XYZ file of C-alpha atoms in Angstrom:
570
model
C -6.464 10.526 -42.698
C -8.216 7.524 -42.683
C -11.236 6.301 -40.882
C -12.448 2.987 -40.348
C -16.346 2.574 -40.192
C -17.562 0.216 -38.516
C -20.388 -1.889 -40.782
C -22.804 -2.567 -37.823
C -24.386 0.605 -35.169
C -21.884 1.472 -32.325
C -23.243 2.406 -29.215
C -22.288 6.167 -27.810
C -19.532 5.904 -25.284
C -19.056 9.238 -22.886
C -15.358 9.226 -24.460
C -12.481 11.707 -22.371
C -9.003 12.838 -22.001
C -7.016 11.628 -18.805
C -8.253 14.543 -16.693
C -10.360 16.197 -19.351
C -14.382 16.519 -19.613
C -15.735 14.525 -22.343
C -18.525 14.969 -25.197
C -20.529 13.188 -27.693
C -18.151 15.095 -30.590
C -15.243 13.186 -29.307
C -16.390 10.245 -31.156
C -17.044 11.915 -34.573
C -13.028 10.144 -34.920
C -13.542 6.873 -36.349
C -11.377 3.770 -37.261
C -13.241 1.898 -40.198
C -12.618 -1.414 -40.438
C -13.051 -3.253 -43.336
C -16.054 -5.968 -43.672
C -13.280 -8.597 -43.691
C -12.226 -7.453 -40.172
C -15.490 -7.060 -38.113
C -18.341 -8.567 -39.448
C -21.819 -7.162 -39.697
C -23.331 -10.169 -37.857
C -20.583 -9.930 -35.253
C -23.053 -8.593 -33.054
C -25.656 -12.030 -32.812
C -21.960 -13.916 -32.849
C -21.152 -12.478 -29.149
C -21.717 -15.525 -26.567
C -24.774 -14.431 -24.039
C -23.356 -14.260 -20.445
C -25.670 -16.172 -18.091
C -26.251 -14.485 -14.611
C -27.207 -16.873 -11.657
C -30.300 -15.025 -10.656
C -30.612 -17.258 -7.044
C -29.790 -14.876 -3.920
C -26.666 -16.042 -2.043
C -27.174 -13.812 1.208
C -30.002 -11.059 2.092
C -28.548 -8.065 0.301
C -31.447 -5.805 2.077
C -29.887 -5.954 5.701
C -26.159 -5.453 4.474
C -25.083 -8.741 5.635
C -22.898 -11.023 3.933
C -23.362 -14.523 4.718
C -19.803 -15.960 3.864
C -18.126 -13.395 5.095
C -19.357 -14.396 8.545
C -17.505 -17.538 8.247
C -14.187 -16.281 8.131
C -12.120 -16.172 11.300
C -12.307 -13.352 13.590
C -9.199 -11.279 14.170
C -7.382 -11.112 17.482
C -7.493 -7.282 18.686
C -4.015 -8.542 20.465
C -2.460 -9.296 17.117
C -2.384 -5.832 16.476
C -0.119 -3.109 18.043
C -1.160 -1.014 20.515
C -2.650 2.728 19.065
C 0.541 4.672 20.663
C 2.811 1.511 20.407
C 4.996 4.174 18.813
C 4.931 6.595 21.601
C 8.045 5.865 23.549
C 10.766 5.954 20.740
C 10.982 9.781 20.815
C 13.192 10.346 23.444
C 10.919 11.655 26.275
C 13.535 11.057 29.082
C 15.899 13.257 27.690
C 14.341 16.550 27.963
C 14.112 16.906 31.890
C 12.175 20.020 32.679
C 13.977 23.060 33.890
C 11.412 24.021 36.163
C 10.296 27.785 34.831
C 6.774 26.860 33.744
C 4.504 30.065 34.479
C 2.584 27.399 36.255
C 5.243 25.876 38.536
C 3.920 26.427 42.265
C 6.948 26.945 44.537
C 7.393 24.514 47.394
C 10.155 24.634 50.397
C 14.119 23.938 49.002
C 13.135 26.196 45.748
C 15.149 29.153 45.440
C 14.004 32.729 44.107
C 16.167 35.593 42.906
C 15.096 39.013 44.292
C 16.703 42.641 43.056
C 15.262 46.295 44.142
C 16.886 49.295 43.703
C 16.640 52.541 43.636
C 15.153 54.070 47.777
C 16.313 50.744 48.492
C 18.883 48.577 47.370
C 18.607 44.261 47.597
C 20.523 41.464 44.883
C 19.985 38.107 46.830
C 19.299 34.691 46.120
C 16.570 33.533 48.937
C 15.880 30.475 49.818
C 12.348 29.281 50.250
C 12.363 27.468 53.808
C 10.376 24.230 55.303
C 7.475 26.412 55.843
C 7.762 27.970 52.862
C 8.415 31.506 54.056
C 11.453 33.658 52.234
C 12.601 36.379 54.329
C 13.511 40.098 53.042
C 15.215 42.273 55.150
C 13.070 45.121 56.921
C 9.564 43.352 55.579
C 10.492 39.955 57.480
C 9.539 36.356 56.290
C 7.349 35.967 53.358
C 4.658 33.098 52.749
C 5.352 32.382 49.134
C 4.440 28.359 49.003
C 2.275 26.981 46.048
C 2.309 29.652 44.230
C 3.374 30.373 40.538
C 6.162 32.852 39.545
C 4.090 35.639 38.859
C 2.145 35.534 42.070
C 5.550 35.296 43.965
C 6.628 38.991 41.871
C 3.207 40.263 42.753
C 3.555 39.466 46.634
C 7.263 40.425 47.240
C 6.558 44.036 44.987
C 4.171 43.930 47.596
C 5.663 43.687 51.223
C 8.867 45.617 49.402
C 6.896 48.843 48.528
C 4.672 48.703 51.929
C 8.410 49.603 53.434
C 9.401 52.010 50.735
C 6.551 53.451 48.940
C 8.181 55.627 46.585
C 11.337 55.528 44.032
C 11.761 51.681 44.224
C 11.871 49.023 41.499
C 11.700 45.250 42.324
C 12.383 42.390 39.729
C 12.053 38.310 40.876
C 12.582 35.222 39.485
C 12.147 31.509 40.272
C 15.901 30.177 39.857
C 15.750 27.049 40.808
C 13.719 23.832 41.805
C 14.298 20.713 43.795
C 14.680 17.631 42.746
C 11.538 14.620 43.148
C 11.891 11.064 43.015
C 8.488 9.566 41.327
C 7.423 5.781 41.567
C 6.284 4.218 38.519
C 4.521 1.107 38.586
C 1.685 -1.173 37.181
C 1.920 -2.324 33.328
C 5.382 -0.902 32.370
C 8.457 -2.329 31.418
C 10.272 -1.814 34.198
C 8.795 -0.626 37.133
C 10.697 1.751 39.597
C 11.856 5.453 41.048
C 13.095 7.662 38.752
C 14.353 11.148 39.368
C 13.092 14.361 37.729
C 11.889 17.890 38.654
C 8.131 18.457 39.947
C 7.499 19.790 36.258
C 8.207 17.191 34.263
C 6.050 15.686 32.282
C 3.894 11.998 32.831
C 5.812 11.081 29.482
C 9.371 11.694 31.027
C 8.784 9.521 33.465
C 6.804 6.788 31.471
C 9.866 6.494 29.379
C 12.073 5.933 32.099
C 10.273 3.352 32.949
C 10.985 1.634 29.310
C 7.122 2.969 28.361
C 4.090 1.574 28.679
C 3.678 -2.591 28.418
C 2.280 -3.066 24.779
C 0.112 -6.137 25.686
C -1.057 -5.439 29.103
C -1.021 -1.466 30.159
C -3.682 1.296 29.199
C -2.788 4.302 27.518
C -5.918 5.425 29.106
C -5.999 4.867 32.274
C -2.747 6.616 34.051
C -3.379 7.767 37.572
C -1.048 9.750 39.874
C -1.511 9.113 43.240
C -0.169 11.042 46.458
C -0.986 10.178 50.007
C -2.907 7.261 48.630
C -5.662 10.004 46.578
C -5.395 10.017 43.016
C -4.109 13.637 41.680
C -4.636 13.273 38.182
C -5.355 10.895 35.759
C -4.209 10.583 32.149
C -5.637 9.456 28.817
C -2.869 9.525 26.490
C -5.076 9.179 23.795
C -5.716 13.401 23.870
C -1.702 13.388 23.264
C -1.366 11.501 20.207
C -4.672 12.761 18.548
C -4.518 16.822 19.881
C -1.090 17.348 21.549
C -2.927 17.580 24.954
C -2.027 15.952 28.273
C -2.365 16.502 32.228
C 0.108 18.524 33.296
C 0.498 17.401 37.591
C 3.078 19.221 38.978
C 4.772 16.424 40.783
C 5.971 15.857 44.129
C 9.034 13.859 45.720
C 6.916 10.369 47.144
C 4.314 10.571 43.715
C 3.380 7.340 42.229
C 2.194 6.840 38.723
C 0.143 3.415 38.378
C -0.523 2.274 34.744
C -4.011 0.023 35.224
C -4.161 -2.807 33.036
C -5.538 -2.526 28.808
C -9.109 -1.822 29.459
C -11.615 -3.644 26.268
C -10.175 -2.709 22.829
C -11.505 -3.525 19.404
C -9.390 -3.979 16.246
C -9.220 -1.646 13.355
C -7.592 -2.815 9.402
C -7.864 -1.770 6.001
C -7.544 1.514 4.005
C -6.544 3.434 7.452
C -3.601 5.180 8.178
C -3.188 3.267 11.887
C -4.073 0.133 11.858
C -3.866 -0.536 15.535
C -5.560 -1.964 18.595
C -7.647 0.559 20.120
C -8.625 0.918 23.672
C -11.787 2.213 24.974
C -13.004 3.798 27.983
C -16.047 2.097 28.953
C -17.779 -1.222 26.478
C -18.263 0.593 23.428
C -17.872 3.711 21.015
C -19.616 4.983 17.768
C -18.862 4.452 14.354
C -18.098 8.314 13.889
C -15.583 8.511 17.140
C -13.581 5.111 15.239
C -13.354 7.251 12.526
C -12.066 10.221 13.960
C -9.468 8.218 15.622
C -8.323 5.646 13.033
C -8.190 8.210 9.511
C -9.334 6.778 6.843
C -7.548 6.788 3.302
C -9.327 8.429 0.731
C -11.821 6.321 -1.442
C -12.941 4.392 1.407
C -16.968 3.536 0.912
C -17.435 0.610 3.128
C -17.130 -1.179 6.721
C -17.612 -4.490 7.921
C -17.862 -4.967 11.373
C -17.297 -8.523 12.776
C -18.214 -9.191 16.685
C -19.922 -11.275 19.511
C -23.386 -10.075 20.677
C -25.818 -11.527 23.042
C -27.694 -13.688 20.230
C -24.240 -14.858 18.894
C -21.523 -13.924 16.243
C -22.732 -11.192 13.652
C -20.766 -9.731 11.051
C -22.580 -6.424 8.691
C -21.195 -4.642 5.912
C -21.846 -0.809 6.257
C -21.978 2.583 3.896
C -19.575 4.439 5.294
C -22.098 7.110 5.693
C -24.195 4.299 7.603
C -21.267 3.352 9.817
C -21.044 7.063 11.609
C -24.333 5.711 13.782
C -23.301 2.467 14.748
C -22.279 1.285 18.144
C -19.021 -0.691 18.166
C -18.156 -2.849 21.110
C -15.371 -4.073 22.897
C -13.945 -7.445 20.664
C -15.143 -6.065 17.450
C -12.770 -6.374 14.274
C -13.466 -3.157 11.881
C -12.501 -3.301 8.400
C -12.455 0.014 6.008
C -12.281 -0.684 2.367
C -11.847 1.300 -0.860
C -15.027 -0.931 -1.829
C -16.718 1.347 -4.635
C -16.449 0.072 -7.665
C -15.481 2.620 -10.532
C -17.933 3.122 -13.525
C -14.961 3.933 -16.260
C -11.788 1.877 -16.694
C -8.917 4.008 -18.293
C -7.200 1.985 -21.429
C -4.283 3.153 -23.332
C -3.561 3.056 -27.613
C 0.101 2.913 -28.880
C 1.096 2.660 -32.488
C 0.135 4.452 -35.738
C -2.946 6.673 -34.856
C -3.953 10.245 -34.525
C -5.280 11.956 -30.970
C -4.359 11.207 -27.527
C -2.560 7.897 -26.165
C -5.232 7.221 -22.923
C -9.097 7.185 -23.012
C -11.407 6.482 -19.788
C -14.190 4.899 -20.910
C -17.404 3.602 -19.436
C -17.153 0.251 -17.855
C -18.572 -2.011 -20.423
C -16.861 -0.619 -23.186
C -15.669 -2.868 -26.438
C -12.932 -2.578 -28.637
C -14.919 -1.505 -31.338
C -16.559 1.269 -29.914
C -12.930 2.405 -28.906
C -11.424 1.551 -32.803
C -14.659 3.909 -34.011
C -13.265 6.917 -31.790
C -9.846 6.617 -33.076
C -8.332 7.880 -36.646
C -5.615 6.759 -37.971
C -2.805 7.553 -41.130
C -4.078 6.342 -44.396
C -2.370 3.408 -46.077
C -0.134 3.188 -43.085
C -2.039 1.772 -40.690
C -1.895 -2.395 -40.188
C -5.663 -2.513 -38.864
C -5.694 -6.426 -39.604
C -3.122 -6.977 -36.990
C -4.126 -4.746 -33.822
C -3.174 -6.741 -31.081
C -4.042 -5.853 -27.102
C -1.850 -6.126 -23.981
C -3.749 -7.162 -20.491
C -2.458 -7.303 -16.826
C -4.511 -10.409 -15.851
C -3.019 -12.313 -19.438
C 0.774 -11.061 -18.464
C -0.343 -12.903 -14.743
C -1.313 -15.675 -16.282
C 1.459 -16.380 -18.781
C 3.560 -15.589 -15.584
C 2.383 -18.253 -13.421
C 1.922 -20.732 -15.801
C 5.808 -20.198 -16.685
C 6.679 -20.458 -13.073
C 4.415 -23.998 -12.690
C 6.326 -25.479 -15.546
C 9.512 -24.494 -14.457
C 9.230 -25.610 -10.918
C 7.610 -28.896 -12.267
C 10.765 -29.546 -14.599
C 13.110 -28.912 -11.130
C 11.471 -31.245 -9.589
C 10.927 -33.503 -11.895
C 14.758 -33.751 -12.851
C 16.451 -32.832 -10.214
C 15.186 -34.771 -7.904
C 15.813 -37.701 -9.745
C 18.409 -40.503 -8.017
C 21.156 -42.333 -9.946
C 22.221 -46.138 -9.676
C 26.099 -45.682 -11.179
C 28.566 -43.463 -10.953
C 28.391 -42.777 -14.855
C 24.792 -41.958 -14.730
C 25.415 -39.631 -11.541
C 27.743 -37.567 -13.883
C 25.021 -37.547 -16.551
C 22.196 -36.001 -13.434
C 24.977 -33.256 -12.795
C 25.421 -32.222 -16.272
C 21.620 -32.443 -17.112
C 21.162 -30.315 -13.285
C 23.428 -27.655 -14.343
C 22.280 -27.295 -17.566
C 18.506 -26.808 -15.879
C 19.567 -24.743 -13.176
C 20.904 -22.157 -15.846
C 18.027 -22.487 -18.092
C 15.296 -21.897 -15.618
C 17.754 -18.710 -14.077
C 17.580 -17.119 -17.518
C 13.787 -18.345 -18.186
C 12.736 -16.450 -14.622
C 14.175 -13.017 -15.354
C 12.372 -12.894 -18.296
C 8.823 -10.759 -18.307
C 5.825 -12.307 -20.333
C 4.203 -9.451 -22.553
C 0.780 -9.819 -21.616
C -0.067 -9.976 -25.155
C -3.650 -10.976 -26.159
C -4.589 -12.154 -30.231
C -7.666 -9.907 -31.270
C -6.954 -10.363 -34.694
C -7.177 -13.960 -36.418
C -7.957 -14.507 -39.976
C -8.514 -10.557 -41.146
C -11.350 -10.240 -38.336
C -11.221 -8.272 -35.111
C -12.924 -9.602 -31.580
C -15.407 -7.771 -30.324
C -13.910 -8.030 -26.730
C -14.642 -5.977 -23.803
C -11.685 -4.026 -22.646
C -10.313 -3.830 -19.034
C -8.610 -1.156 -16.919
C -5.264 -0.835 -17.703
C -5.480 -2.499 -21.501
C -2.648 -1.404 -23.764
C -4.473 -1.434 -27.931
C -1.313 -1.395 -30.352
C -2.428 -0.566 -33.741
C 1.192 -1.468 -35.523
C 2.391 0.325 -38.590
C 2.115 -1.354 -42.177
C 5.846 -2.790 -42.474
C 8.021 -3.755 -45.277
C 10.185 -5.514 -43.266
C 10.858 -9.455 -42.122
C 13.004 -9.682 -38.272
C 14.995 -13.184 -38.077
C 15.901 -13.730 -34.404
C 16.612 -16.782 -32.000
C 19.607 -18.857 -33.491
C 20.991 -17.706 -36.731
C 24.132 -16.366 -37.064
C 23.568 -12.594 -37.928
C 20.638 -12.022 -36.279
C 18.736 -9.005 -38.631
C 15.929 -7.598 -40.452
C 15.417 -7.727 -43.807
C 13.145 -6.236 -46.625
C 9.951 -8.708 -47.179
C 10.168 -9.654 -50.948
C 6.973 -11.567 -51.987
C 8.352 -15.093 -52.974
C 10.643 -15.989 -50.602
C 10.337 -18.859 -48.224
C 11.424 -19.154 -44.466
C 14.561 -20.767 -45.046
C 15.336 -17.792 -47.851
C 15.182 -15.689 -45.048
C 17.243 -17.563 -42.346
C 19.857 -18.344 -45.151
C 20.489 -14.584 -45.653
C 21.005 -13.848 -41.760
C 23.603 -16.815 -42.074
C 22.198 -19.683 -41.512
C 21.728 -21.807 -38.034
C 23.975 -21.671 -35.726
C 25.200 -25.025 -34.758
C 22.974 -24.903 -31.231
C 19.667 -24.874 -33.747
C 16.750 -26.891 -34.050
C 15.913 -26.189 -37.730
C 12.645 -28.817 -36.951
C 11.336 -25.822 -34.601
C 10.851 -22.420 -36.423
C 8.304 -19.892 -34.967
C 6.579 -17.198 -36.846
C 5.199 -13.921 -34.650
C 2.668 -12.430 -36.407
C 2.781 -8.551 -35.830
C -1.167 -8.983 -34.175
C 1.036 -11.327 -31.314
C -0.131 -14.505 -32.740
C 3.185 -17.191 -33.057
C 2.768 -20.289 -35.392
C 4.788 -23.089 -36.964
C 7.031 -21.017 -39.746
C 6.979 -24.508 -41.680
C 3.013 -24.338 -42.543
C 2.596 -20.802 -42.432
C 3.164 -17.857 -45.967
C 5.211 -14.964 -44.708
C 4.058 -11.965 -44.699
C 5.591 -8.069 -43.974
C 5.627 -7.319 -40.381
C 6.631 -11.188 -39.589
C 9.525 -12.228 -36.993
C 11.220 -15.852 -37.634
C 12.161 -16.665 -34.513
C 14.474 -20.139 -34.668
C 14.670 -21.707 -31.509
C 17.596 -23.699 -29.663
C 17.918 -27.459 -29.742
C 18.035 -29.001 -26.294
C 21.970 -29.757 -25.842
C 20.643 -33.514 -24.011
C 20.683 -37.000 -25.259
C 17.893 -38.053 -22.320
C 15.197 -37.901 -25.026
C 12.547 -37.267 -22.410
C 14.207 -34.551 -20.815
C 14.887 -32.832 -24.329
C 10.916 -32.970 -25.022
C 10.671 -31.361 -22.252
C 12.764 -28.705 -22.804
C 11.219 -27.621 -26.025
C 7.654 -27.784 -24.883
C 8.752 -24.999 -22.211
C 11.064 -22.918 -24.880
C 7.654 -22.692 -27.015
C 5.918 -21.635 -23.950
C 8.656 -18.917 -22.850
C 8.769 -17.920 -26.608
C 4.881 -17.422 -27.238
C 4.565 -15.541 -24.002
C 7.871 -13.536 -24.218
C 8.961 -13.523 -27.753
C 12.155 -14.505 -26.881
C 14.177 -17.968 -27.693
C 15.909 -18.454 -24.313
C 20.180 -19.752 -24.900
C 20.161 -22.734 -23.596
C-alpha cells in the first residue's frame, strides 16, 4: 500500500463514514504526493480572499434591508387552507338518523316490543305534539329526546301497568326528512334536502362548497327563527377531526359570512395556503401549529404593514413562537441553517470507503492525506474532480451557443431561389446537430492536475475526486474507422495511432485532433507527446461550404467535446 505524504503540515480534519462517528485515527491513511505534485510553498501560493468588512443591513435587530424591497405577496394568490375540503364526497353519505344523540321530533317513528305479562310489536308514530300512544298507559311525551331516554321512559309507563314478568325493547326507526337553506359565500346557494342529522359538511357540499375567494371557513352560522344555533369553525375539522354537530331542522339556514383577515404562509411547509383568522392577529407558535413545518426549518421572515409603515424581520424559529402576526402578513419558513460539513465522494484506485463528510472548509489535500491507495498503480499525477456548479456551467454555456447559432442561421433571409435551397440544407443540417448536441450531458469535470502539480482547491458538497488507475492503454474515438484502444508503445506519434484504428473516415477533419488527458484536461493532439491513459479523440469536419458557418461549427464541436468528451456526428 502506498501513501502519499504530503511535504507541507495538513491541518486535522474531523474525518467520518456516511452515518458513522469520526476520529482523529481516521486520518493516520495518507496519500503522499510527490514534491513534483504539491509543492511545499503551495501554501503562501493560495490567493488571499478579501472580505468586504462594511455592514450592508443591522444584523443585531434581524432585519434585512434588501429583503424589504422585494414585493409583498398577495394572501389571495394563495388557496384557501381547506380549499381541498369539498372533493371528498360529503353529499353522498346522507345520515341515517340513529345517532345516540338524535332528539326525536313529531313524523319520527319508534319501534316498541314487550312481552312476556304483556304482549306489544308496533311501529308508533310520534304525533304533532310529539306524544306516542301505548295501549293501556295512553299517550306518551317522547319529543326532543335521544333514543335512550325514549327506552328509559316507555320501560317506564309499560312496567307502571305491569310490574312484574315483562320485557320491553325500543328503537328509533325512522326520521323525517328537512329541507336546509344554504346561503352567503358558496357556490351555489339554495335548499337542499337531508335528515336533521346530517352533517354542516353534507350540506356545504351540496351547495358546490364553500367560495374559495370570498367565504370563511370560520365563520358558519346556523340560524333558526332568525337566532343563530350554532356556529362553525371548520378549521377544528381539518386540524382535529372536530366539528358542531346541530341537529337540524326543516326551515334551518346555514349563512357562510364573508373571508374574515388572512395572512399568507410559503416555504418549507407542508400547506402552503391562505389562512384565515378569527379576530386581527395570531402568534407565531399558533402559525406553526397550523401550517407544519418540514424538518430543517431554522428561520422566518415575516413581511407586513404596521402603523409606522412596511417592515419585514427575519426570525429564529425559536424567536418566531412569540411573535404577533397580523392580518396581511406574508410568512416565509426556510431550511436556512447552513451545514458545517459538506459530504464529497472518491472513485477510482484507492483503499477505504467511497464518501467522506468533511468540515466545511476542507481542501483536497487534506482529503488526498486521509486516503491510501495501491502502490505503483495509482495515477496520482492525473486526479481529476467532478463539480455540480462546473457540470451547470458547461451546461448553460452549451445551451447559449447553441441557441445563438439558431438564431444566427436560421433566421437568416435569402435573395434567390438557389441560395434559399442552400438556407434549407444548412437549417437541416443545424436542426440535427443541435438535437444530438442537447441530449448530451456535460461531465462536470474540473482540471486539478496541470503540469505534475495538484491544486490546493477547496472542495464542495457533492464533489466526485477520481484518482484513475496507471494505464497502459491509448483510446482512439471520434472519426476513425475502427474506433478502439490500443497498447501505448513509447515512440509512436498521433497519426501511428489513428492509422492502426483505420484511418479517418471520410467525414474527418484531420486539422482538428483532441487529446483527453486522463486528469480531464483536452489539448491539440498535434503539439502535445502521448502518453498512457490518453484518448485521441478526431473530430468531424463541418459538411458546409459557407465558410463562416463551418467556423462556427467547429468552435461549438470543441466546446461539446471538452465538456462532454464526445465528438458529436454531424
Amino acid at each position: 500500500m502506498k501513501r502519499l505524504s504530503l511535504t507541507r503540515p495538513v491541518a486535522v480534519l474531523s474525518l467520518a463514514l456516511l452515518g458513522t462517528a469520526a476520529s482523529s485515527a481516521s486520518w493516520a491513511q495518507s496519500i503522499s504526493l510527490p514534491n513534483t505534485i504539491l509543492p511545499e510553498d503551495q501554501a503562501s501560493q493560495q490567493p488571499v480572499e478579501q472580505v468586504n468588512d462594511n455592514p450592508r443591513a443591522d444584523w443585531r435587530s434581524g432585519t434585512y434591508g434588501p429583503v424589504a424591497n422585494q414585493p409583498q405577496l398577495n394572501p389571495d394568490a394563495l388557496p384557501p387552507f381547506g380549499a381541498n375540503l369539498f372533493t371528498g364526497g360529503f353529499r353522498g353519505a346522507m345520515g341515517d338518523g340513529l345517532n345516540a344523540d338524535y332528539q326525536v321530533k313529531p313524523g319520527d317513528q319508534i319501534t316498541v316490543r314487550a312481552w312476556g305479562a304483556f304482549e306489544f310489536d308496533r311501529v308508533l308514530p310520534v304525533d304533532a305534539q310529539g306524544n306516542i300512544f301505548i295501549p293501556g298507559s295512553g299517550p306518551l311525551n317522547v319529543e326532543g329526546q335521544n333514543s335512550q331516554q325514549v327506552d328509559s321512559r316507555v320501560r317506564g309507563a309499560i312496567t307502571s301497568v305491569y310490574p312484574e314478568n315483562v320485557q320491553v325493547y325500543t328503537n328509533v326507526q325512522g326520521v323525517q326528512p328537512v329541507a336546509v337553506f344554504v346561503t352567503g359565500y358558496v357556490q351555489n346557494p339554495g335548499r337542499f334536502a337531508g335528515t336533521p342529522n346530517d352533517s354542516v359538511l353534507y350540506f356545504l357540499d351540496q351547495a358546490g362548497g364553500i367560495d374559495q375567494d370570498l367565504g370563511s371557513y370560520r365563520q358558519i352560522r346556523v340560524i333558526r327563527n332568525d337566532q343563530t344555533v350554532a356556529t362553525v369553525d371548520l378549521y377544528d375539522f381539518l386540524i382535529n377531526g372536530s366539528i358542531a354537530r346541530p341537529q337540524f331542522q326543516d326551515g334551518d339556514t346555514i349563512v357562510v359570512e364573508e373571508r374574515g383577515p388572512a395572512i399568507a404562509v410559503v416555504g418549507d411547509v407542508h400547506r402552503e395556503h391562505r389562512y384565515e383568522l378569527i379576530g386581527n392577529q395570531l402568534s407565531g407558535a399558533e402559525l406553526v401549529e397550523l401550517a407544519r413545518l418540514r424538518s430543517g426549518v431554522s428561520h422566518v421572515l415575516l413581511r407586513g404593514d404596521r402603523s409606522d409603515g412596511p417592515m419585514a424581520q427575519y426570525f429564529p424559529i425559536n424567536e418566531f413562537y412569540t411573535q404577533t402576526i397580523r392580518s396581511g402578513d406574508e410568512v416565509a419558513f426556510s431550511a436556512d441553517q447552513r451545514s458545517e460539513t459538506i459530504v464529497v465522494q472518491v472513485e477510482g484506485s484507492y483503499y477505504g470507503p467511497s464518501r467522506f463528510a468533511l468540515p466545511r472548509d476542507a481542501r483536497l489535500s487534506e482529503l488526498l492525506d486521509a486516503i491510501p491507495v495501491p502502490e505503483n498503480m495509482t495515477a496520482v499525477e492525473s486526479i481529476s474532480l467532478q463539480r455540480e456548479s462546473v457540470k451547470q456551467q458547461q451546461q448553460q454555456s452549451m445551451e447559449d451557443s447553441l441557441r445563438r447559432l439558431e438564431t444566427t442561421y436560421l433566421s437568416a433571409e435569402s435573395s434567390t431561389n438557389e441560395e434559399a435551397q442552400i438556407r434549407a440544407q444548412e437549417a437541416e443540417l443545424i436542426q440535427n446537430f443541435v438535437q444530438r448536441a442537447r441530449e448530451l450531458e456535460p461531465s462536470g469535470r474540473l482540471v486539478v492536475a496541470y503540469n505534475d502539480r495538484i491544486s490546493d482547491i477547496r472542495l464542495q458538497d457533492g464533489d466526485v475526486i477520481t484518482i484513475p488507475e496507471i494505464s497502459d492503454s491509448i483510446l482512439i474515438s471520434g472519426e476513425v474507422l475502427v474506433p478502439q484502444a490500443a497498447v501505448y508503445r513509447p515512440g509512436m506519434s498521433v497519426i501511428d495511432y489513428i492509422e492502426s484504428a483505420g484511418g479517418f473516415t471520410q467525414r474527418a477533419d484531420d486539422d482538428h485532433i483532441l487529446l483527453v488527458r486522463q486528469n480531464g484536461a483536452v489539448e491539440n493532439a498535434r503539439n502535445t507527446p502521448l502518453r498512457a491513459g490518453d484518448e485521441i479523440l478526431v473530430m468531424p469536419e463541418a459538411p458546409t461550404h459557407n465558410l463562416q458557418l463551418a467556423a462556427t461549427l467547429t468552435q461549438i464541436l470543441y466546446q461539446v467535446a471538452v465538456a462532454t468528451r464526445v465528438a458529436v456526428d454531424l
